[in-house]
Amino acid sequence: MAHIDYYFATISPNTYLAGTRMEAVAAKHGADVTYRPLDIMALFGRTGGIPPGQRHESRQAYRLQELRRQAKKADLPINLHPAHWPTNPAPSSYALIAAQKAGGGDMGKLVFAMSRSCWADEKNIAEDDVIRAALEEAGFDPALADSGLLAGAEEYAANLEHAVAAGAFGAPFYIVDGTEHFWGQDRIDDLDQYLAGNL
């Protein structure tokens, strides 16, 4: 059985645009997934990237055009200038870590609900009520928003180190069995083909 390490950030627009397509691919091929939310801005700094707001204006303009086009392709609404971006991704990430440990809900749906809150629903995913609503929507106990905060903080930091060591440098980033890398929501079809043995 293949294993996918899924590196992502709850404030990443491309994590949002991935929707739950990766989960459908994993289910199709019987792959299991470890969700690894991380600090994407710190990852950029550690791997030679530059946060969006510090990029040259031509790169910033292209990013917005590409987000608009990719959202249309994915048939998802998007606000290119959300009211609560950037915001602190740590609280939502801690809740995701607690949910993965607790089980009982749909992790793909949870990641999507959190990222959609930022990029389509104009909500601040650093706020407890937003995190609780996403947990509940995905079938988890909303009280997970308040549980295991210390453990969540430790794993959140460890996920960044794990990502750097594994060769991840953006979000979403999928690594199959520790060796095959797929960067971006626009590479999910390639992930599918790889798991099928065609790439």
XYZ file of C-alpha atoms in Angstrom:
199
model
C 0.000 0.000 0.000
C 1.324 3.421 -0.964
C 1.690 6.132 1.671
C 1.245 9.844 0.991
C 2.731 12.501 3.231
C 0.578 15.555 2.594
C 2.243 18.875 3.437
C -0.104 21.849 3.359
C -1.029 25.151 4.961
C -4.522 26.110 6.023
C -3.937 29.652 4.693
C -2.698 28.443 1.282
C -5.012 29.218 -1.653
C -3.701 26.212 -3.535
C -4.494 23.963 -0.583
C -8.051 25.288 -0.916
C -8.114 24.744 -4.681
C -7.026 21.125 -4.197
C -10.425 20.512 -2.632
C -10.714 16.832 -1.764
C -9.316 15.546 -5.072
C -6.180 14.082 -3.502
C -8.305 12.111 -1.050
C -10.330 10.684 -3.943
C -7.113 9.617 -5.672
C -5.744 8.060 -2.478
C -8.987 6.127 -1.940
C -8.989 4.955 -5.557
C -5.531 3.422 -5.170
C -5.819 2.301 -1.541
C -3.145 4.727 -0.378
C -3.082 6.011 3.183
C -2.384 9.649 4.004
C -0.584 11.462 6.808
C -1.699 15.078 7.062
C 1.151 17.436 7.918
C 0.001 21.050 8.351
C 2.905 23.468 8.568
C 3.988 27.106 8.617
C 4.235 27.823 4.894
C 5.963 31.190 5.339
C 8.680 29.520 7.409
C 8.979 26.771 4.793
C 9.538 29.380 2.071
C 12.326 30.903 4.119
C 13.958 27.535 4.755
C 13.852 26.346 1.138
C 14.684 29.394 -0.951
C 11.173 30.706 -1.502
C 9.785 34.200 -0.929
C 6.440 34.987 0.742
C 3.862 36.267 -1.801
C 3.836 39.842 -0.484
C 7.620 40.137 -0.939
C 7.727 38.881 -4.526
C 8.306 41.118 -7.535
C 5.105 42.810 -8.697
C 5.052 40.782 -11.921
C 5.097 37.547 -9.915
C 2.355 38.837 -7.616
C 0.195 39.777 -10.596
C 0.731 36.398 -12.241
C -0.142 34.598 -8.999
C -3.516 36.350 -8.882
C -4.275 35.537 -12.525
C -3.323 31.922 -11.987
C -5.452 31.630 -8.849
C -8.439 33.033 -10.751
C -7.947 30.578 -13.629
C -7.354 27.580 -11.369
C -10.435 28.408 -9.293
C -12.521 28.499 -12.465
C -11.100 25.131 -13.547
C -11.883 23.660 -10.137
C -15.348 25.285 -10.150
C -14.668 26.876 -6.768
C -15.408 30.438 -5.665
C -12.392 32.463 -4.584
C -11.733 35.912 -3.179
C -8.304 36.921 -4.423
C -7.974 39.463 -1.612
C -9.560 37.771 1.413
C -10.275 39.903 4.446
C -8.367 37.619 6.831
C -5.194 36.777 4.933
C -2.581 36.335 6.006
C -3.641 35.234 9.451
C -2.161 32.959 12.089
C -2.435 29.388 10.725
C -1.276 27.742 13.962
C -4.647 27.355 15.784
C -6.334 25.701 12.791
C -3.277 23.494 12.273
C -3.290 22.382 15.911
C -6.964 21.433 15.529
C -6.161 19.408 12.407
C -3.409 17.569 14.254
C -5.782 16.815 17.139
C -8.482 15.646 14.712
C -6.106 13.296 12.897
C -5.164 11.706 16.222
C -8.769 11.502 17.431
C -10.262 10.130 14.222
C -13.964 9.793 13.607
C -14.301 12.415 10.900
C -13.228 13.254 7.348
C -9.751 14.825 7.254
C -9.964 15.887 3.623
C -13.243 17.626 4.282
C -11.727 19.326 7.334
C -8.739 20.721 5.417
C -11.091 21.941 2.708
C -13.507 23.528 5.195
C -10.699 25.424 6.908
C -9.055 26.681 3.735
C -12.451 27.524 2.174
C -13.257 29.609 5.252
C -10.326 31.862 4.385
C -10.478 31.940 0.583
C -14.222 31.881 -0.084
C -16.158 32.573 3.115
C -14.279 35.659 4.415
C -13.675 34.095 7.831
C -10.625 34.244 10.068
C -9.354 30.702 10.556
C -7.395 31.811 13.620
C -10.678 32.224 15.507
C -12.097 29.450 17.677
C -15.654 29.642 16.330
C -14.454 29.245 12.744
C -12.253 26.273 13.675
C -15.064 24.646 15.654
C -17.491 25.053 12.748
C -15.021 23.396 10.356
C -14.467 20.506 12.779
C -18.190 19.973 13.117
C -18.748 20.186 9.354
C -16.177 17.428 8.825
C -17.690 15.141 11.473
C -15.253 15.835 14.313
C -15.920 16.912 17.878
C -15.700 20.734 17.914
C -14.029 20.509 21.339
C -10.884 19.304 19.551
C -10.209 22.994 18.943
C -9.159 23.183 22.593
C -7.408 19.854 23.050
C -3.773 18.856 22.825
C -2.503 22.362 22.142
C 1.015 21.675 23.413
C 1.257 18.413 21.481
C -0.184 20.204 18.453
C 2.405 22.953 18.675
C 5.209 20.409 18.904
C 3.948 18.407 15.917
C 3.325 21.572 13.901
C 6.980 22.558 14.390
C 8.115 18.996 13.656
C 6.112 18.992 10.405
C 8.192 21.923 9.160
C 11.423 20.069 9.915
C 10.045 16.913 8.333
C 9.066 18.852 5.204
C 12.503 20.430 4.816
C 14.227 17.071 5.311
C 11.872 15.341 2.871
C 12.355 17.931 0.138
C 9.007 19.719 0.280
C 9.076 23.445 -0.461
C 5.492 24.562 -1.092
C 1.853 23.739 -0.488
C 0.147 21.541 -1.258
C 3.006 19.082 -1.532
C 2.513 15.312 -1.805
C 5.313 12.794 -1.249
C 4.649 9.136 -2.007
C 6.576 6.566 -0.002
C 9.207 9.148 0.880
C 10.560 9.377 -2.658
C 8.166 10.657 -5.340
C 7.338 14.370 -5.119
C 4.296 16.227 -6.438
C 4.055 19.977 -5.881
C 0.783 21.801 -6.335
C -2.913 21.122 -6.678
C -2.384 21.014 -10.442
C -0.282 17.839 -10.034
C -3.015 15.671 -8.516
C -3.683 14.078 -11.906
C 0.006 13.161 -12.093
C -0.228 11.698 -8.589
C -3.145 9.595 -9.799
C -1.185 8.377 -12.813
C 1.858 7.594 -10.695
C -0.144 5.522 -8.249
C -1.675 3.711 -11.211
C 1.830 2.780 -12.407
C 1.673 4.952 -15.522
C 4.336 7.512 -14.607
